CSV table of C-alpha atoms in Angstrom, one decimal:
chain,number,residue,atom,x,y,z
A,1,UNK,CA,-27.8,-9.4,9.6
A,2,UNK,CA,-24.9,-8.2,7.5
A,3,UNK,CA,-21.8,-8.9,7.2
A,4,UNK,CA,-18.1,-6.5,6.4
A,5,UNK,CA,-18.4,-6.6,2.7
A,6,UNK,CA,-22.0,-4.6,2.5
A,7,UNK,CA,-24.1,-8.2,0.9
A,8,UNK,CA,-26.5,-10.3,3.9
A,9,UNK,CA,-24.7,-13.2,5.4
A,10,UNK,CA,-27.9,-15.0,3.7
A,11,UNK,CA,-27.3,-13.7,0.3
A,12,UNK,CA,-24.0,-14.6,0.1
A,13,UNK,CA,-24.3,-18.0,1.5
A,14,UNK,CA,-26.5,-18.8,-1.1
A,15,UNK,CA,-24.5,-17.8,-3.8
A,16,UNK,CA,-21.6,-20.2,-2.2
A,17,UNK,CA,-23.9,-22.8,-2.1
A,18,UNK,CA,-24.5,-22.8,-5.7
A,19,UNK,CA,-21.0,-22.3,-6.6
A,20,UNK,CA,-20.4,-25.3,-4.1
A,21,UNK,CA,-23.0,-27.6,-5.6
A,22,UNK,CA,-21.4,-26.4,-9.2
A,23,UNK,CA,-18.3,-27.5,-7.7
A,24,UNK,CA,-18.8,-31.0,-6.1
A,25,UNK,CA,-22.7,-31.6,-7.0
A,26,UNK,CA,-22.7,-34.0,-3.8
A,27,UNK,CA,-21.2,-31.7,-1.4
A,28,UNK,CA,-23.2,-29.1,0.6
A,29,UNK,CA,-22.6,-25.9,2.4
A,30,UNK,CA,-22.5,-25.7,6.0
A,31,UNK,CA,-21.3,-22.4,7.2
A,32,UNK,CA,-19.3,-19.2,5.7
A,33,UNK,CA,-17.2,-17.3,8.4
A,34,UNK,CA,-14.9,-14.5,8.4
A,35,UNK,CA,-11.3,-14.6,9.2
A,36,UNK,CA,-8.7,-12.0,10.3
A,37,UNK,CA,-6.7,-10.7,7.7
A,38,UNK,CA,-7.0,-8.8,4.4
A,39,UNK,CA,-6.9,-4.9,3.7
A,40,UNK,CA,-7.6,-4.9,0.2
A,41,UNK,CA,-10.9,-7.9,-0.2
A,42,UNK,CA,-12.4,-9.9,2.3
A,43,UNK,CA,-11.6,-14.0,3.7
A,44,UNK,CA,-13.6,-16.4,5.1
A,45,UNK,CA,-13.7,-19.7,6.0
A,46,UNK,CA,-15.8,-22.1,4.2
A,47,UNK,CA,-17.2,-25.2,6.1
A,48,UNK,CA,-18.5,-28.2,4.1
A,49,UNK,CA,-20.4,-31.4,4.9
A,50,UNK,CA,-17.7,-33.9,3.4
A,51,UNK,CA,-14.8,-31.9,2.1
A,52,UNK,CA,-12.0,-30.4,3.8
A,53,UNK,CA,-12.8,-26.4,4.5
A,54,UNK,CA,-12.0,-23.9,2.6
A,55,UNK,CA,-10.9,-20.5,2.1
A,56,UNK,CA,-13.2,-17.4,0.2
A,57,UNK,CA,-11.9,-14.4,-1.2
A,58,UNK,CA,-14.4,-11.5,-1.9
A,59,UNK,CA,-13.8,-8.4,-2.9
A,60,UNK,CA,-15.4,-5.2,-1.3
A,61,UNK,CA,-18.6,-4.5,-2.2
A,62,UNK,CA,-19.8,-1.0,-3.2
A,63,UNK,CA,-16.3,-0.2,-5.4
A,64,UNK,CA,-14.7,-1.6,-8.5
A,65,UNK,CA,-13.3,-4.6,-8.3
A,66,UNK,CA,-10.0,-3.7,-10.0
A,67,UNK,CA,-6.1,-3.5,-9.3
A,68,UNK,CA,-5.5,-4.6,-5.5
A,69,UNK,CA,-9.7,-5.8,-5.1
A,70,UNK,CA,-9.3,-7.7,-8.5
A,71,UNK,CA,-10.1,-11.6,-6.7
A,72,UNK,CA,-11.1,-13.0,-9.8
A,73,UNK,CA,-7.1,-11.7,-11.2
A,74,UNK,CA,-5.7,-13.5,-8.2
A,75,UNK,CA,-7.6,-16.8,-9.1
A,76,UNK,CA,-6.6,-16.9,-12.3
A,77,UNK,CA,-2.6,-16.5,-10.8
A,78,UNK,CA,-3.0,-19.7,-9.5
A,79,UNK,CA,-5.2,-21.2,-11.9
A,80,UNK,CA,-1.9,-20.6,-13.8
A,81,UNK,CA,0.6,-21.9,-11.3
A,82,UNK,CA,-1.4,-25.1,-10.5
A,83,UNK,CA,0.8,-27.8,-11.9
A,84,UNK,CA,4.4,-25.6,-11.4
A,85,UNK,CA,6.4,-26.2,-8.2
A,86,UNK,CA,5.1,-22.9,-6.7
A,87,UNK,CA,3.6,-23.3,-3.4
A,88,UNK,CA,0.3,-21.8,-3.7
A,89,UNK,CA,-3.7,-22.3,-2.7
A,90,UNK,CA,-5.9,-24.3,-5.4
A,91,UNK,CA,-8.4,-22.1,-6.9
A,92,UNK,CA,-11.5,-24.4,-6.7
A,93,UNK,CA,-14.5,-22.2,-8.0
A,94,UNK,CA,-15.6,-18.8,-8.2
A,95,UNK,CA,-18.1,-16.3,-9.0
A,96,UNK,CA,-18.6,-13.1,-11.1
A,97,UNK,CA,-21.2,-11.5,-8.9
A,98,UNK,CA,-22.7,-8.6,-10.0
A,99,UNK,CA,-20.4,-5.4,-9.3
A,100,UNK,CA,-20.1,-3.4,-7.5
A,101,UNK,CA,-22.9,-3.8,-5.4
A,102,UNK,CA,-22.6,-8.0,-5.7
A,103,UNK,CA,-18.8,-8.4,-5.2
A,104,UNK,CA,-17.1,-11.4,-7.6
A,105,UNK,CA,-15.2,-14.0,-4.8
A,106,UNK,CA,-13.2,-17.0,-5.5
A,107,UNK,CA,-12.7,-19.9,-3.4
A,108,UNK,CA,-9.0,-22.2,-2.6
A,109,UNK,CA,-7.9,-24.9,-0.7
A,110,UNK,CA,-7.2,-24.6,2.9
A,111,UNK,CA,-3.5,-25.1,3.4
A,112,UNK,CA,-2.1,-25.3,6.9
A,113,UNK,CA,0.7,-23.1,8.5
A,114,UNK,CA,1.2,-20.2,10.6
A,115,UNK,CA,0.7,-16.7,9.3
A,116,UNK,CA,2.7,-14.1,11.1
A,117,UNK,CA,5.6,-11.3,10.5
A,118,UNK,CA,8.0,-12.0,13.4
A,119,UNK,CA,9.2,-8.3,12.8
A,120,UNK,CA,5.9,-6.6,13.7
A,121,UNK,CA,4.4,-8.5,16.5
A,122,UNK,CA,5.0,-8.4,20.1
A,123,UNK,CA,7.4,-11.1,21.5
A,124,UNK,CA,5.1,-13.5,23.0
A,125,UNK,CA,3.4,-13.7,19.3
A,126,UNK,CA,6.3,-14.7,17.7
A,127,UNK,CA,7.9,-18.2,16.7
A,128,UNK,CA,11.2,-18.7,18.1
A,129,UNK,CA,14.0,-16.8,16.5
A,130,UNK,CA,15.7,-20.5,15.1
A,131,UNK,CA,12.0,-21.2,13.6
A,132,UNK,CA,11.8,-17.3,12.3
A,133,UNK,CA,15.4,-18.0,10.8
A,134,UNK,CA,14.1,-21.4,9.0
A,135,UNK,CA,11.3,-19.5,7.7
A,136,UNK,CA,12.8,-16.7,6.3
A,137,UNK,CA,15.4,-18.8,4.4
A,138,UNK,CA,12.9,-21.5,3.2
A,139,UNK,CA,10.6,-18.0,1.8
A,140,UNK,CA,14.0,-16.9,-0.3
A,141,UNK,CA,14.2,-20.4,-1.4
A,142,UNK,CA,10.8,-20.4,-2.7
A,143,UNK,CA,10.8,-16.9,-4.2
A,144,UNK,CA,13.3,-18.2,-6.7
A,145,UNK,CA,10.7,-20.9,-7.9
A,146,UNK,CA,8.0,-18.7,-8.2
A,147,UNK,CA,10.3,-16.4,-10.1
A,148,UNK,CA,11.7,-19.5,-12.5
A,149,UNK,CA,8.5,-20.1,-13.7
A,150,UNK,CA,7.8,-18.8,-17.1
A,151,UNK,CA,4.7,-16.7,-17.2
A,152,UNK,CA,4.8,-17.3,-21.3
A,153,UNK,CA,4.9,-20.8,-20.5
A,154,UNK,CA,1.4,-20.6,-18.4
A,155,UNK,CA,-1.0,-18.2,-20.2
A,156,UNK,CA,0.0,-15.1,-18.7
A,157,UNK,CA,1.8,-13.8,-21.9
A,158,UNK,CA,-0.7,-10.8,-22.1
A,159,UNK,CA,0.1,-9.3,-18.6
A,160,UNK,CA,1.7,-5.9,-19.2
A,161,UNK,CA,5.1,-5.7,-18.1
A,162,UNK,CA,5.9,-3.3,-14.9
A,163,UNK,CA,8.9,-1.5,-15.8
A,164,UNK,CA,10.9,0.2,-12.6
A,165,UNK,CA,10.3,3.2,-13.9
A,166,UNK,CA,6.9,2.8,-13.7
A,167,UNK,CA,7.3,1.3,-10.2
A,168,UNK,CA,8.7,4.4,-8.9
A,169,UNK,CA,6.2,6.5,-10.5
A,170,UNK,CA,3.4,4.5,-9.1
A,171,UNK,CA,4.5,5.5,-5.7
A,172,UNK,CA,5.6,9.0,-6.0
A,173,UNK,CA,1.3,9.1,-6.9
A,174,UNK,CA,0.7,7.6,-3.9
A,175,UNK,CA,2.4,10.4,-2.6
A,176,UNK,CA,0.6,12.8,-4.4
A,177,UNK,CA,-2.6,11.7,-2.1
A,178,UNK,CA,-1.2,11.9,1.1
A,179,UNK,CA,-1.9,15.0,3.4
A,180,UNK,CA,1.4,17.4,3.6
A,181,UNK,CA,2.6,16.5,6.1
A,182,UNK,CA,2.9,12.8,5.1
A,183,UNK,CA,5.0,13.5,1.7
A,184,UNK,CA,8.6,15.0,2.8
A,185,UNK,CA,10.8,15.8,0.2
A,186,UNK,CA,9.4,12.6,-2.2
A,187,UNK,CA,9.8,14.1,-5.4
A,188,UNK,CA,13.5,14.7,-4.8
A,189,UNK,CA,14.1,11.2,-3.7
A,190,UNK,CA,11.6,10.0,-7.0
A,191,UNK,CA,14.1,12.2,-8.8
A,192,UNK,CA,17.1,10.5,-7.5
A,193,UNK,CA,15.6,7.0,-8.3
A,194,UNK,CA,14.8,7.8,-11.9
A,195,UNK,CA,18.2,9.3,-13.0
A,196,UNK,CA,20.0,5.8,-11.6
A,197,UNK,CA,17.6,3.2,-12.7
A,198,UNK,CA,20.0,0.1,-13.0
A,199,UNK,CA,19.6,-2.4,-16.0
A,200,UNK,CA,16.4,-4.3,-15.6
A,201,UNK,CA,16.4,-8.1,-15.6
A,202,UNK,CA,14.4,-10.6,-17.7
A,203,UNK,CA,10.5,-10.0,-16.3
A,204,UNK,CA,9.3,-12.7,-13.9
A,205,UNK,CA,5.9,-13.4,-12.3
A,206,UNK,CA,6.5,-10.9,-9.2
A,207,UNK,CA,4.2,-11.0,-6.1
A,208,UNK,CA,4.3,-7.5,-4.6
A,209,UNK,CA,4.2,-8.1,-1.1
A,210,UNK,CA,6.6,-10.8,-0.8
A,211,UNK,CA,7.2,-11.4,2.9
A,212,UNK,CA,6.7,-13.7,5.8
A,213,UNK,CA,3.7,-11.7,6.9
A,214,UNK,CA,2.1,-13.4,3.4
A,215,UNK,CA,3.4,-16.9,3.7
A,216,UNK,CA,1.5,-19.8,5.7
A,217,UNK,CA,5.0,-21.5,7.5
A,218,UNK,CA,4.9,-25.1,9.3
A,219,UNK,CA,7.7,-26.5,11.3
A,220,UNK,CA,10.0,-23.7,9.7
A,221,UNK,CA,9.2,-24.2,6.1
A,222,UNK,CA,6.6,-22.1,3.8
A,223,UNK,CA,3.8,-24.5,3.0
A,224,UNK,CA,1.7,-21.6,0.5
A,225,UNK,CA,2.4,-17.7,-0.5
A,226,UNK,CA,-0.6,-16.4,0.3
A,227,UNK,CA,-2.3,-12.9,-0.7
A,228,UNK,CA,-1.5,-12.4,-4.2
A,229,UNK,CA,-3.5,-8.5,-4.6
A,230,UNK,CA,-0.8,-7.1,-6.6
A,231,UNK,CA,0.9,-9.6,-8.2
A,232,UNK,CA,2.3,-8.4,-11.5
A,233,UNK,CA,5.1,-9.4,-14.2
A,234,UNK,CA,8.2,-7.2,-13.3
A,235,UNK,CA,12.2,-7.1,-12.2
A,236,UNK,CA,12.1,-10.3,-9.9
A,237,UNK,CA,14.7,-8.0,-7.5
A,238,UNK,CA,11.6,-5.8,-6.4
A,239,UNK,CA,10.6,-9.2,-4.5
A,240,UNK,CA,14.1,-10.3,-3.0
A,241,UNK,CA,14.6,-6.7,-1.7
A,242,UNK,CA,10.9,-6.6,0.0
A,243,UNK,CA,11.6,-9.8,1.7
A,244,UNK,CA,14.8,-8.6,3.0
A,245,UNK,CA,12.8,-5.1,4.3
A,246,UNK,CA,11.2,-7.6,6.5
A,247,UNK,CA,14.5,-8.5,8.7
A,248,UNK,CA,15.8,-7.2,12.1
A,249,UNK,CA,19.4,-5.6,9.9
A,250,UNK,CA,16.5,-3.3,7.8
A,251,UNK,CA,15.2,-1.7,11.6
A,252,UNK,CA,11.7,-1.5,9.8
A,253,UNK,CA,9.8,1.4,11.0
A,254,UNK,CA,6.8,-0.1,12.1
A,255,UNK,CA,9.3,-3.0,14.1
A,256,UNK,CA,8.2,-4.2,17.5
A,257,UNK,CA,10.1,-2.5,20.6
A,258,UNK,CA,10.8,-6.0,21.8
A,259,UNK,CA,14.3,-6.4,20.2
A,260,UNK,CA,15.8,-8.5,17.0
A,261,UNK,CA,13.0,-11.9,16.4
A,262,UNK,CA,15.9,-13.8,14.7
A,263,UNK,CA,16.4,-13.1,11.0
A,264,UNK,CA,18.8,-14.1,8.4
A,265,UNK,CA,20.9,-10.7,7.8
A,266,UNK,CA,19.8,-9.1,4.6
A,267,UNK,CA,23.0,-10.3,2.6
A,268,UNK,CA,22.4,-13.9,4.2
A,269,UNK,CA,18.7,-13.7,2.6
A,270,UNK,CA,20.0,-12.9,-0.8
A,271,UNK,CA,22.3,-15.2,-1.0
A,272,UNK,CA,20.1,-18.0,-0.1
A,273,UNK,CA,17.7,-16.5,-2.8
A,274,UNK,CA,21.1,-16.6,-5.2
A,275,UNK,CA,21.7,-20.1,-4.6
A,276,UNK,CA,18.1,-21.2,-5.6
A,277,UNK,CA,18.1,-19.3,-8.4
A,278,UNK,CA,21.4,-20.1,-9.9
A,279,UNK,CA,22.4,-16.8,-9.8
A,280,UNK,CA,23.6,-13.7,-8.8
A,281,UNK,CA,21.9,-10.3,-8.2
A,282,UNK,CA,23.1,-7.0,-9.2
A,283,UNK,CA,22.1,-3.9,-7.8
A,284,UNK,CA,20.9,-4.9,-4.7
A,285,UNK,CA,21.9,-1.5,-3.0
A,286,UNK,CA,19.5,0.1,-5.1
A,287,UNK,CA,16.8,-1.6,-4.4
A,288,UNK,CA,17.0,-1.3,-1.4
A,289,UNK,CA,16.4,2.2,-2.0
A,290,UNK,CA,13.5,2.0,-3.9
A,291,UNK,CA,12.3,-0.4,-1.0
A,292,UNK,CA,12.7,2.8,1.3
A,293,UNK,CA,10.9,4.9,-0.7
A,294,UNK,CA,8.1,2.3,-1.5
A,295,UNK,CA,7.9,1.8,2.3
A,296,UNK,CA,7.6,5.7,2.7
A,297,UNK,CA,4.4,5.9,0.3
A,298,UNK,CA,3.1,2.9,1.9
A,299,UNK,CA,3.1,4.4,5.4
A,300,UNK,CA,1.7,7.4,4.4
A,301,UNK,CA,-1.1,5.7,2.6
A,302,UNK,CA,-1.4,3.9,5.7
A,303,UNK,CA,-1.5,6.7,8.0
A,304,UNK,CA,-4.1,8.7,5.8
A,305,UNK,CA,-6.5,5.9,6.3
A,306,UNK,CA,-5.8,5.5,10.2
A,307,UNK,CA,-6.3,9.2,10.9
A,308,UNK,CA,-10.1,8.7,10.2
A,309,UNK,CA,-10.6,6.1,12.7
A,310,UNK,CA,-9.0,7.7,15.8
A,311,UNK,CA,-6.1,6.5,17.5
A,312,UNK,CA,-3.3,4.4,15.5
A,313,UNK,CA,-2.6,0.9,16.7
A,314,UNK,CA,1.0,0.9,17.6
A,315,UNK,CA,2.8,-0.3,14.8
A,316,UNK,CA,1.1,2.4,12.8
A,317,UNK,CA,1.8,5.0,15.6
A,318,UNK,CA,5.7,3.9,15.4
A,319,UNK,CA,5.7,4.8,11.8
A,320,UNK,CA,4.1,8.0,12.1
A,321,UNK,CA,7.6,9.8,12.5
A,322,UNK,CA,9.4,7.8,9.9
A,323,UNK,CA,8.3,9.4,6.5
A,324,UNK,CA,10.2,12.1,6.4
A,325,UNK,CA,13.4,10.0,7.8
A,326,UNK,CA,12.8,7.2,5.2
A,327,UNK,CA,12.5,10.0,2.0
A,328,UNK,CA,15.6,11.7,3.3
A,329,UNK,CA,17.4,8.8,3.6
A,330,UNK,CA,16.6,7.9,-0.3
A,331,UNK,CA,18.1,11.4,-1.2
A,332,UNK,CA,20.9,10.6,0.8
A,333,UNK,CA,21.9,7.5,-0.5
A,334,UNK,CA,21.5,8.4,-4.3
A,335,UNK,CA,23.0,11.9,-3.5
């Protein structure tokens, strides 16, 4: 039998159970599972004989593992952040593999909480809208720790800074991939962007998807930030802004029908992000902007990929209309 990622549930067992035995020499593999979750690599859920479980991160077999499918980057992110006051997994152990037919993987600690974004999901999925409130603020809270942390200061001194400029152009490409129909008027509103790029601020360890959806919460606080695939060093805003995409104010365009879940307001959100950090944030208007137009790209990329398998799930099916709506509403804001 095989399993997702292309490599035998036998053959890939066996290479845990070396790394395993590497590891903790006295410990010994039980059972390697998948889990929900993951567009860009593949989880599972790692049973052993005397240890706590824990989770596995492999990356696609068959392609590169580079950018977004990079797991061994992502273990060495919080092989850095082990020791700061980040909330994040352990890396434990890991393996190269043998690309791209062998994918690398990389195993962490099991950390307990509830994955979900309240914004998406139906109403009887979500927490309660006091708990989704908690959350929200504790995940501002804790996006100004990962950002305080010096990435100088933990070995990642030789990561290329992500300028906004090159943020904007990296979606106005995934633009350039996206049938017709899908790209609206996206090189006026990239145009727009680019001629009022605001000052940048000092470059902090940014995660790229920063948003409940990619936190593990428990009783209303975020225990770990989970899924760090494009993680990079860039204006910390670009993080603030994504979370605050992610609220009932922003009306995202993928948002359940089932009516506000119970978020902080957007300016609530920054402000609790303000006070953690110490200080203020400028430009928050335009980012919000370039949150609109990343959000555009993102959809379309999205939707290219649905088409191929037949009919959208309803989220996706919600945003199908929105493009064009969300790249107008770039031109109009900047205009």
């Amino acid at each position: 039998m095989r399993i997702e990622h292309g490599e035998s549930e036998a053959m890939l067992a066996e290479r845990v159970a070396r790394s395993v035995a590497r590891w903790h020499p006295e410990e010994r593999l039980l059972e390697v599972s998948p889990l929900t979750g993951g567009a860009s690599s593949l989880t599972y859920r790692v049973r052993l004989a005397d240890s706590a479980p824990v989770v596995l991160k492999v990356a696609p077999a068959g392609l590169p593992p580079v950018r977004n499918r990079d797991v061994l980057r992502q273990a060495r992110l919080l092989e850095a952040l082990e020791g700061t006051a980040v909330k994040v997994p352990r890396a434990l152990f890991a393996d190269a593999g043998e690309p791209p037919a062998v994918p690398p993987y990389f195993a962490m600690d099991w950390v307990e909480g509830e994955c979900v974004e309240p914004v998406l999901v139906a109403a009887d999925e979500r927490p309660p809208a006091a708990d989704v409130r908690r959350r929200a603020l504790s995940a501002a809270a804790e996006l100004a720790v990962l950002h305080a942390v010096d990435p100088q200061t933990i070995g990642l001194s030789d990561e290329p800074v992500v300028t906004l400029e090159e943020e904007i152009d990296r979606w106005a490409r995934a633009f350039e991939t996206v049938p017709a129909d899908l790209q609206g008027r996206n090189l006026a509103a990239a145009a727009a962007l680019r001629a009022s790029v605001p000052a940048a601020m000092a470059p902090a360890i940014t995660h790229g998807d920063y948003r409940l959806g990619n936190t593990l919460c428990s009783e209303g606080v975020v225990t770990a930030i989970i899924d760090w695939e494009i993680w990079s060093l860039g204006d910390p805003r670009l993080d603030v802004t994504w979370l605050t995409y992610f609220t009932d104010e922003a009306a995202h365009p993928a948002a359940s029908p089932d009516g506000p879940v119970g978020t902080p307001s957007r300016s609530d959100l920054i402000a609790a992000y303000s006070a953690a950090a110490g200080h203020a944030l400028a430009d928050m208007d335009w980012f919000d902007t370039l949150a609109t137009y990343k959000e555009a790209a993102a959809t379309a990329l999205l939707l290219k990929r649905a088409r191929s398998g037949g009919a959208l799930p309803a989220p996706m099916a919600r945003m199908a209309g929105a493009i064009t709506l969300m790249v107008e509403d770039v031109i109009r804001r900047l205009g």
